[in-house]
CSV table of C-alpha atoms in Angstrom, one decimal:
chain,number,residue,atom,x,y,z
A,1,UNK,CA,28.3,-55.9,22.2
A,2,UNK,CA,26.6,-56.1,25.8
A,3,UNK,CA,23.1,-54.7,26.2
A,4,UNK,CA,21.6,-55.7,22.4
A,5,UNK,CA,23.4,-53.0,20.7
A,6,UNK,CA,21.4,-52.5,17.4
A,7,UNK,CA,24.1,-50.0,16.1
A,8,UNK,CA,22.7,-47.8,12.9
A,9,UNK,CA,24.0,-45.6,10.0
A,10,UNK,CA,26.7,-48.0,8.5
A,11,UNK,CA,27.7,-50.2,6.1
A,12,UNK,CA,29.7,-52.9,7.4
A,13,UNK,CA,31.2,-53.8,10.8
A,14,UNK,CA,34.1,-55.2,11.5
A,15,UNK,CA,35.6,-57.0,14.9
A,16,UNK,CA,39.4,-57.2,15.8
A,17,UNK,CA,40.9,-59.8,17.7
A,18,UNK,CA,40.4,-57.7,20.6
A,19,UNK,CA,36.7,-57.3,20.3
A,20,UNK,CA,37.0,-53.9,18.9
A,21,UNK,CA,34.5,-53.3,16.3
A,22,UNK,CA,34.8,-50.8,13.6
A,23,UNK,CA,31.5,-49.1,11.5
A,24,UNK,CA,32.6,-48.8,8.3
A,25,UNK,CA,30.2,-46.5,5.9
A,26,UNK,CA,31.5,-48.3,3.3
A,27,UNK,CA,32.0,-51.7,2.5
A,28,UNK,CA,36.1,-52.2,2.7
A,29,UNK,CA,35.7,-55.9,1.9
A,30,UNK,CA,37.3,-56.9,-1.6
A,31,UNK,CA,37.9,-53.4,-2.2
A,32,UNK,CA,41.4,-52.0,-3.7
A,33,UNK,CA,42.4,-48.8,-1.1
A,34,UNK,CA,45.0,-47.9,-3.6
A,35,UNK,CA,42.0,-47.1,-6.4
A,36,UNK,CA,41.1,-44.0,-3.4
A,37,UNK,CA,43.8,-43.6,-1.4
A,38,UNK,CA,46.3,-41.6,-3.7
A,39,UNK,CA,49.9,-41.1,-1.8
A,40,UNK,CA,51.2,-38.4,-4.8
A,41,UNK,CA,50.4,-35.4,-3.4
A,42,UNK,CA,52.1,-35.2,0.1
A,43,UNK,CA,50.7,-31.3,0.7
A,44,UNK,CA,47.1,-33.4,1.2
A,45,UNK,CA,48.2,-36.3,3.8
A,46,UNK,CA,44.4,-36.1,5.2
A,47,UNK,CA,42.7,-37.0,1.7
A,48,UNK,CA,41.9,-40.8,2.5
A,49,UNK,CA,38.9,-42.1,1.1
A,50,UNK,CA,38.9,-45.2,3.3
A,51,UNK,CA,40.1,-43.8,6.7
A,52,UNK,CA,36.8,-41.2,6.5
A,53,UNK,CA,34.6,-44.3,5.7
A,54,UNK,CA,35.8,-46.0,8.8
A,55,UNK,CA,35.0,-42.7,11.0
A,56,UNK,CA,31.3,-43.6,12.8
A,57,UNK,CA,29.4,-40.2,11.6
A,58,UNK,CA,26.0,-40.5,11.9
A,59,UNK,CA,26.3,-44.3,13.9
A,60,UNK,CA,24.6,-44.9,17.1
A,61,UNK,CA,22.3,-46.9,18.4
A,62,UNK,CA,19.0,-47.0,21.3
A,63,UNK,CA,17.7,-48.9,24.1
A,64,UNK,CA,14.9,-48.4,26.2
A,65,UNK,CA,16.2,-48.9,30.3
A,66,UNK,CA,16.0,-47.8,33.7
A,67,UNK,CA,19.3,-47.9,34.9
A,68,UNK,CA,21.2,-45.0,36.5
A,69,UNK,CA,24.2,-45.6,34.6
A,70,UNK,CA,25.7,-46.6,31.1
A,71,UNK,CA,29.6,-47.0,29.9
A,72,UNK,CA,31.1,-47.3,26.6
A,73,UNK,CA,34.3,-48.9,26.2
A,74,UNK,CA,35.7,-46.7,23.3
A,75,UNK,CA,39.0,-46.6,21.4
A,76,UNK,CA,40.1,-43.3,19.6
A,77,UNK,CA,42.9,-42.4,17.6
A,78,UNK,CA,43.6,-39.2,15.0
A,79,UNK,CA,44.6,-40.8,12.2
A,80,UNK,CA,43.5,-38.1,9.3
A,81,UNK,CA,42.0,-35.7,12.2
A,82,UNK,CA,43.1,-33.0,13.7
A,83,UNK,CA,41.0,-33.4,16.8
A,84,UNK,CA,38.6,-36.2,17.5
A,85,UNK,CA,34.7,-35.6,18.3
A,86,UNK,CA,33.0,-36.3,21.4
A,87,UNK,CA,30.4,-38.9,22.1
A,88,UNK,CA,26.4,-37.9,22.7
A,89,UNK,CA,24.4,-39.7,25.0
A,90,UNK,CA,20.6,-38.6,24.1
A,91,UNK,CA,17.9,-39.1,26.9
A,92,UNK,CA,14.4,-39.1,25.3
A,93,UNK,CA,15.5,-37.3,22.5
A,94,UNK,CA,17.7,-34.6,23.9
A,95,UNK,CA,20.7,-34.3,24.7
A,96,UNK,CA,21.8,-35.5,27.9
A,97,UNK,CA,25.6,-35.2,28.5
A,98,UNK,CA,28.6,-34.7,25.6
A,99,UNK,CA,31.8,-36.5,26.5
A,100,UNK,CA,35.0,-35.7,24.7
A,101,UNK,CA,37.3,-38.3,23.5
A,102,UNK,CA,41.0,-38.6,24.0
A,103,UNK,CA,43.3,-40.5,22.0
A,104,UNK,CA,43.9,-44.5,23.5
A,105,UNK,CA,41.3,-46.7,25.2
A,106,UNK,CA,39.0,-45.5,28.0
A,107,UNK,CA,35.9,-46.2,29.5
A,108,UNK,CA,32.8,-43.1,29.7
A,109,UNK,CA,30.5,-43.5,32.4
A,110,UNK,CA,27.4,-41.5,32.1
A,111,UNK,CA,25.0,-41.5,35.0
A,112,UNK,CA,21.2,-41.9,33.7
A,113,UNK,CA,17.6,-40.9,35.2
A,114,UNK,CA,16.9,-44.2,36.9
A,115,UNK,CA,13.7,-44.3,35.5
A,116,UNK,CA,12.4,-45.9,32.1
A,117,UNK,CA,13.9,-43.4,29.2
A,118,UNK,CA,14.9,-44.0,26.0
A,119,UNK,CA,19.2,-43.5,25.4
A,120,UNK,CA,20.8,-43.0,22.4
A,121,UNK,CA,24.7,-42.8,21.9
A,122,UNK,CA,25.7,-40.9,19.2
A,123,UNK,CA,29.6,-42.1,18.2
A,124,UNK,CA,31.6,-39.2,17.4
A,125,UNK,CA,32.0,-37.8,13.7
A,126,UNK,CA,35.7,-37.5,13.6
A,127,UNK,CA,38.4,-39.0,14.4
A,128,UNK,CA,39.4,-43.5,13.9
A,129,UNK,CA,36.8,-45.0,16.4
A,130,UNK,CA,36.5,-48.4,17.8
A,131,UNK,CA,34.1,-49.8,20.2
A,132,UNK,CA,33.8,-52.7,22.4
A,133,UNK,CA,31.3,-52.8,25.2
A,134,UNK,CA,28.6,-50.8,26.5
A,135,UNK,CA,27.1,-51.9,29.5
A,136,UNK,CA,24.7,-50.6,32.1
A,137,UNK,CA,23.8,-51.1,35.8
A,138,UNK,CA,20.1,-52.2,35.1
A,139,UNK,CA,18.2,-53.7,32.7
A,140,UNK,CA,18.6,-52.4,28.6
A,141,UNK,CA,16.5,-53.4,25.4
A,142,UNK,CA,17.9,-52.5,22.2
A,143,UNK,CA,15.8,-50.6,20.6
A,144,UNK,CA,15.9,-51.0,16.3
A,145,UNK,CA,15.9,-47.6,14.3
A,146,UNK,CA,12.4,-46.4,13.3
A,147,UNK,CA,11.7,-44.6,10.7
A,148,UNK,CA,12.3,-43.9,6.8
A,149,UNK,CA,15.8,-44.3,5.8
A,150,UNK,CA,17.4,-41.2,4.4
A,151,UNK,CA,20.9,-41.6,2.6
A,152,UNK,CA,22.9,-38.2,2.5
A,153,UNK,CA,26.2,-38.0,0.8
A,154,UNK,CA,28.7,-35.7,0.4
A,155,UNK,CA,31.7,-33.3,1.8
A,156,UNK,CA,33.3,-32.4,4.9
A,157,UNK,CA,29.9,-30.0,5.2
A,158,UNK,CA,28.2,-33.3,5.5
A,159,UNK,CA,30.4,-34.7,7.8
A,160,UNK,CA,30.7,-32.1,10.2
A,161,UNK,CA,33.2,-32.8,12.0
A,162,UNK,CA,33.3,-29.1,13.5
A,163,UNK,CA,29.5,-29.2,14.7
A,164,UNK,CA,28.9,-29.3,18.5
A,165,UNK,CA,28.7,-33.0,18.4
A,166,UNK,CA,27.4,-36.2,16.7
A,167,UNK,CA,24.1,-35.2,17.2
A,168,UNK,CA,24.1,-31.4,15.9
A,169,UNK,CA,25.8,-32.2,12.8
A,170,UNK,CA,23.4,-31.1,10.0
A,171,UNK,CA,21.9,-34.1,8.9
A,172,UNK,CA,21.9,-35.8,12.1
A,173,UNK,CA,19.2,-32.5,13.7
A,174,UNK,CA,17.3,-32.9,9.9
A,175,UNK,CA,17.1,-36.7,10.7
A,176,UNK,CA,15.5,-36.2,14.3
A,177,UNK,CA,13.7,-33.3,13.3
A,178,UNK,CA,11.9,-35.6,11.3
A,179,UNK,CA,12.4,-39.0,13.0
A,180,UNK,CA,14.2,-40.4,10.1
A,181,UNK,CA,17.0,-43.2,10.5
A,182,UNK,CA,19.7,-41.9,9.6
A,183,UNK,CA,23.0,-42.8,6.9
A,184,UNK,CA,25.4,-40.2,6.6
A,185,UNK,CA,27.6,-40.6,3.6
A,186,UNK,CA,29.7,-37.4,3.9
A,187,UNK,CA,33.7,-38.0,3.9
A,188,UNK,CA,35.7,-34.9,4.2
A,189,UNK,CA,37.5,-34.3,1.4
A,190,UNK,CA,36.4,-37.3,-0.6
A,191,UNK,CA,33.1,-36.4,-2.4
A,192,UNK,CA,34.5,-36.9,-5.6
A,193,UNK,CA,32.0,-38.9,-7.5
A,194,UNK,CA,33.0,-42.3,-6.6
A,195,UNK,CA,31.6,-45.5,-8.2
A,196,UNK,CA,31.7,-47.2,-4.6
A,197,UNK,CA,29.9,-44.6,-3.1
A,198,UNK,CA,27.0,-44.8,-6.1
A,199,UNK,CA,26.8,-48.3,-5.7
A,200,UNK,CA,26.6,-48.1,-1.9
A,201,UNK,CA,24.0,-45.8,-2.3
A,202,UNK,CA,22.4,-47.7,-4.8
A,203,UNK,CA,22.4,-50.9,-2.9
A,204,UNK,CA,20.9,-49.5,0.3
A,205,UNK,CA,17.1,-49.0,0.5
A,206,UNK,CA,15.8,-45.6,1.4
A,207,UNK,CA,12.8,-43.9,1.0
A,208,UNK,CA,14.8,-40.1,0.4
A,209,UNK,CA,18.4,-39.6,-1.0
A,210,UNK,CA,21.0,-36.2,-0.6
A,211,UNK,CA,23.8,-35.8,-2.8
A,212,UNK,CA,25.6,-32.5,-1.8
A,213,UNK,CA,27.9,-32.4,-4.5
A,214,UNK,CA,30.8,-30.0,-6.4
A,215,UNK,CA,32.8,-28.4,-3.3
A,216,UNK,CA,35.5,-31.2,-3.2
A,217,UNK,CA,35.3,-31.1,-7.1
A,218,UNK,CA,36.1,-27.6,-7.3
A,219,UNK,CA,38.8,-27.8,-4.3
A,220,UNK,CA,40.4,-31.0,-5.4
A,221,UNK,CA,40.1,-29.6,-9.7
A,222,UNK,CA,38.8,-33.5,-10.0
A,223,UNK,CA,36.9,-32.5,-13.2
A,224,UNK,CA,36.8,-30.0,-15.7
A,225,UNK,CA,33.9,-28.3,-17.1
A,226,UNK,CA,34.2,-30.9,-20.3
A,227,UNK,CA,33.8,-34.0,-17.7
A,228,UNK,CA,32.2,-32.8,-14.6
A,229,UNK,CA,28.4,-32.9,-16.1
A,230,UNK,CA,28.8,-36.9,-17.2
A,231,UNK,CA,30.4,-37.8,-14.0
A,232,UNK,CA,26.9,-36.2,-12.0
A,233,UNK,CA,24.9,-37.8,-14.8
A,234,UNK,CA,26.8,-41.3,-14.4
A,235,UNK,CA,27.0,-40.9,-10.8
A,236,UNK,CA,22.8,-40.2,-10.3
A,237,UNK,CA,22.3,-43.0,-13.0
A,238,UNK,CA,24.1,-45.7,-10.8
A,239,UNK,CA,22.1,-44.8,-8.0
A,240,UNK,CA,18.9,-44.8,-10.1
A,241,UNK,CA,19.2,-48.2,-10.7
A,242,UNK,CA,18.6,-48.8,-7.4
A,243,UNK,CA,15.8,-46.6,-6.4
A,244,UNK,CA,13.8,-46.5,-9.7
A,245,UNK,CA,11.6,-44.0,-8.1
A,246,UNK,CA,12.5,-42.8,-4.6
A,247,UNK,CA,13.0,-39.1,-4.6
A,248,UNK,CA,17.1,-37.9,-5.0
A,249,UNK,CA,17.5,-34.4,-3.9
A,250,UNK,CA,20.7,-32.4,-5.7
A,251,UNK,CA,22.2,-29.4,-3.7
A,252,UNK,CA,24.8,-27.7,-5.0
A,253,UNK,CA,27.8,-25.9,-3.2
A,254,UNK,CA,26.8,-23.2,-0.3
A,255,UNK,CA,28.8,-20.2,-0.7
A,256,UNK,CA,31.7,-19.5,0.0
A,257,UNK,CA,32.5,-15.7,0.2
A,258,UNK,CA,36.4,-15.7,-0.3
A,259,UNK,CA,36.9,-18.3,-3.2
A,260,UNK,CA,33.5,-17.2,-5.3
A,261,UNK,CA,34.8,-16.3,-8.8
A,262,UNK,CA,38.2,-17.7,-8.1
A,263,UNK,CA,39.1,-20.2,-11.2
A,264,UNK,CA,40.7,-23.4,-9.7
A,265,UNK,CA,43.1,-25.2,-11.7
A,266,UNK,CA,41.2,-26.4,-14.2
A,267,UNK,CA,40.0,-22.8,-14.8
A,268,UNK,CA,36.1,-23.8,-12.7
A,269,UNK,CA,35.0,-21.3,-10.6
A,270,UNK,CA,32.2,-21.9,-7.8
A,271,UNK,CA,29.7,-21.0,-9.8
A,272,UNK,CA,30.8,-23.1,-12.8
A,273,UNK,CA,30.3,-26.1,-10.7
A,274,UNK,CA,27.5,-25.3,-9.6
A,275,UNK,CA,26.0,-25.0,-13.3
A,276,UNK,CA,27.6,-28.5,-14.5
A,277,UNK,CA,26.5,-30.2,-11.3
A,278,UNK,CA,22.8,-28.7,-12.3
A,279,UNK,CA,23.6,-29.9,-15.7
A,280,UNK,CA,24.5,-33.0,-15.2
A,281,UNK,CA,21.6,-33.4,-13.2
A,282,UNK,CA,19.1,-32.4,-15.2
A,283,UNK,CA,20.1,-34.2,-17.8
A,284,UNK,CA,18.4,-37.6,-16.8
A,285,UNK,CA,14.8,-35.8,-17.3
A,286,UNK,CA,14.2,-37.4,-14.4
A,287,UNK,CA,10.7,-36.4,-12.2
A,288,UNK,CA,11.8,-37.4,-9.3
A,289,UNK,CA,15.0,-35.6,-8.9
A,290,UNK,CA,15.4,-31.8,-7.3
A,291,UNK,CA,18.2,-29.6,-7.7
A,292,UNK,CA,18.5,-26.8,-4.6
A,293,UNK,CA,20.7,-24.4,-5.3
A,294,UNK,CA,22.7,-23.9,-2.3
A,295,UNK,CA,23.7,-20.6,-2.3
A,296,UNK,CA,19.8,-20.6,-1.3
A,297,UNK,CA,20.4,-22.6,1.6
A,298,UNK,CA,22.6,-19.4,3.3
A,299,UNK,CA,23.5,-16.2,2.5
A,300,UNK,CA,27.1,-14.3,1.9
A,301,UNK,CA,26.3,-12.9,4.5
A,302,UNK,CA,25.6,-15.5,7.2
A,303,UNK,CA,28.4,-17.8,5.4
A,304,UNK,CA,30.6,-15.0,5.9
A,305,UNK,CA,29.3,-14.8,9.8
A,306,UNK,CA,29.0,-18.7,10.5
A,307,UNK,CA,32.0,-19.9,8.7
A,308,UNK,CA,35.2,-20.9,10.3
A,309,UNK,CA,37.7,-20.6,7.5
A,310,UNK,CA,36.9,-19.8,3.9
A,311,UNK,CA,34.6,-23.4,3.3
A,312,UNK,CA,33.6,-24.6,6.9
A,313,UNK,CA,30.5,-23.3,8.7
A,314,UNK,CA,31.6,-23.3,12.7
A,315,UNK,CA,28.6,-25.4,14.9
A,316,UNK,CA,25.8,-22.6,14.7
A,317,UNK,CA,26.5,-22.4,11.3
A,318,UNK,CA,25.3,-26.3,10.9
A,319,UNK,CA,23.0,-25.3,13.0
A,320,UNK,CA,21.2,-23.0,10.3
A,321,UNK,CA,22.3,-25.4,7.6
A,322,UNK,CA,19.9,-27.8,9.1
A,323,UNK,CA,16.6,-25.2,9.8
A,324,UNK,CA,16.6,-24.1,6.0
A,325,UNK,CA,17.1,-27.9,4.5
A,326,UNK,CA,14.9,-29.5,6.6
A,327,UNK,CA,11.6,-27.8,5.3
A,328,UNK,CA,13.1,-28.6,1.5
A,329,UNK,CA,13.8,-32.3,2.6
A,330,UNK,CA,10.6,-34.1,2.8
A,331,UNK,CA,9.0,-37.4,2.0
A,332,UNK,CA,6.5,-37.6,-0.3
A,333,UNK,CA,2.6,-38.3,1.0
């Protein structure tokens, strides 16, 4: 990449033979797609484990520069998507311009202060993203991320891809609230517990971990009441043993006005998940390990306001996501 580029909030990076570079928030390498990627049920062609982990959400980088203007050389395609998200370009830690993305190669020029500032480009959150150059008319120093790591993981309500932008998904306004550096482990569709996403956590430091866990659970009926307890256990237990003591923060599904009470097909309701995700949790006995109950987080009555179908919240409704959590998510002194 031109300019230093010290990308952030990924797991592994991969480069074509055309230069494109892919951030992948999970390691691909060695790994068996088939184990994920399950082709059975063709009413779900958008449930791919590995095409969400190669979507940048939560990736970007910094450099400190003076020049008037910047360009990204950026590659987009829908794959799993039904629209891809734009591209942020921060100027001292607000937003400067949003520039949507269209499917194919193109070049986004963004004109800049002209005087020292600090830029960050936020890649988008949804849609199969490559990059290859970004390039400015003046001097750029890449700047490395500051801050304590904080790993979140979970849903497509950690994924966001209907916020704003890059930048105003809920974790990414928590994470600059706060001046945290950022990894955003939330795959639409795909929070199901998986080992590679345990061990990924597991095997990269931070000083504060998120697991939003149970919607996908409930909407893909992965476990049943009988199962769904161990897996949380299991799941907490791998990560555990690689953060013997860094706090892990449990929340459990927001609400979701029109499916509360509604038995899935292995006869779970919301609130069943929500008490075997508690469960499973509290379990382990362990100290350093909160459970937030996230019907807390909003109310029926601003899910039912904020949402845009049954499970999303629309962009204010991340928004307000972010302003209740980000009190609750702290560091300890």
């Amino acid at each position: 990449m031109g300019s230093d580029a010290l990308w952030t909030g990924y797991r592994h990076r991969a480069v074509d033979a055309d230069g494109w570079l892919t951030f992948w928030r999970l390691d691909p390498r060695e790994q068996p797609f088939e184990l994920h990627d399950w082709l059975g049920r063709p009413d779900r062609p958008g449930h791919r484990l590995w095409s969400r982990a190669a979507t940048p959400a939560g990736v970007r980088a910094a450099w400190r520069t003076a020049a008037s203007s910047v360009s990204l050389e950026i590659r987009a395609a829908l794959d799993v998507y039904d629209e891809i998200a734009p591209v942020d370009f921060l100027v001292d830690g607000e937003l400067h311009q949003r520039c949507p993305v269209e499917a194919g190669e193109q070049v986004i020029t963004v004109e800049l202060p002209g005087r020292s500032v600090e830029l960050e480009i936020w890649l988008p959150q949804g849609g199969a993203i490559g990059v290859r150059e970004v390039s400015f008319d003046g001097e750029a120093d890449g700047l490395p991320p500051i801050g304590p790591r904080w790993i979140t993981y979970g849903s497509s309500i950690t994924q966001c891809t209907g916020a704003y932008g890059p930048s105003e998904t809920w974790p990414a306004l928590v994470a600059r609230r706060h001046g945290w550096d950022l990894v955003a482990l939330g795959f639409g569709g795909e929070c199901h517990l998986d080992p590679i996403a345990a061990r990924t956590i597991r095997d990269t430091p931070a000083r504060l971990i998120s697991l939003c866990l149970g919607i996908n659970i409930y909407g893909g009926e992965t476990f049943s009441g009988r199962t769904l307890p161990g897996q949380v256990e299991a799941f907490i237990s791998t990560v555990r043993d690689g953060h013997p003591h860094t706090p892990i923060v449990v929340i459990t599904p927001l609400p979701a006005p029109n499916i509360e009470g509604k038995p899935n097909a292995v006869g779970l309701t919301l609130d069943d998940i929500r008490g075997c995700v508690e469960l499973g949790a509290r379990t382990l006995g362990d100290p350093d390990l909160q459970v937030i109950d996230g019907r807390t987080v909003l109310s029926t009555e601003e899910a039912q306001a904020l949402y845009a179908d049954d499970l999303h919240p629309g962009p204010d409704g991340y928004r307000l996501i972010a302003d209740r959590l980000a009190p609750l998510l702290t560091l300890p002194l």
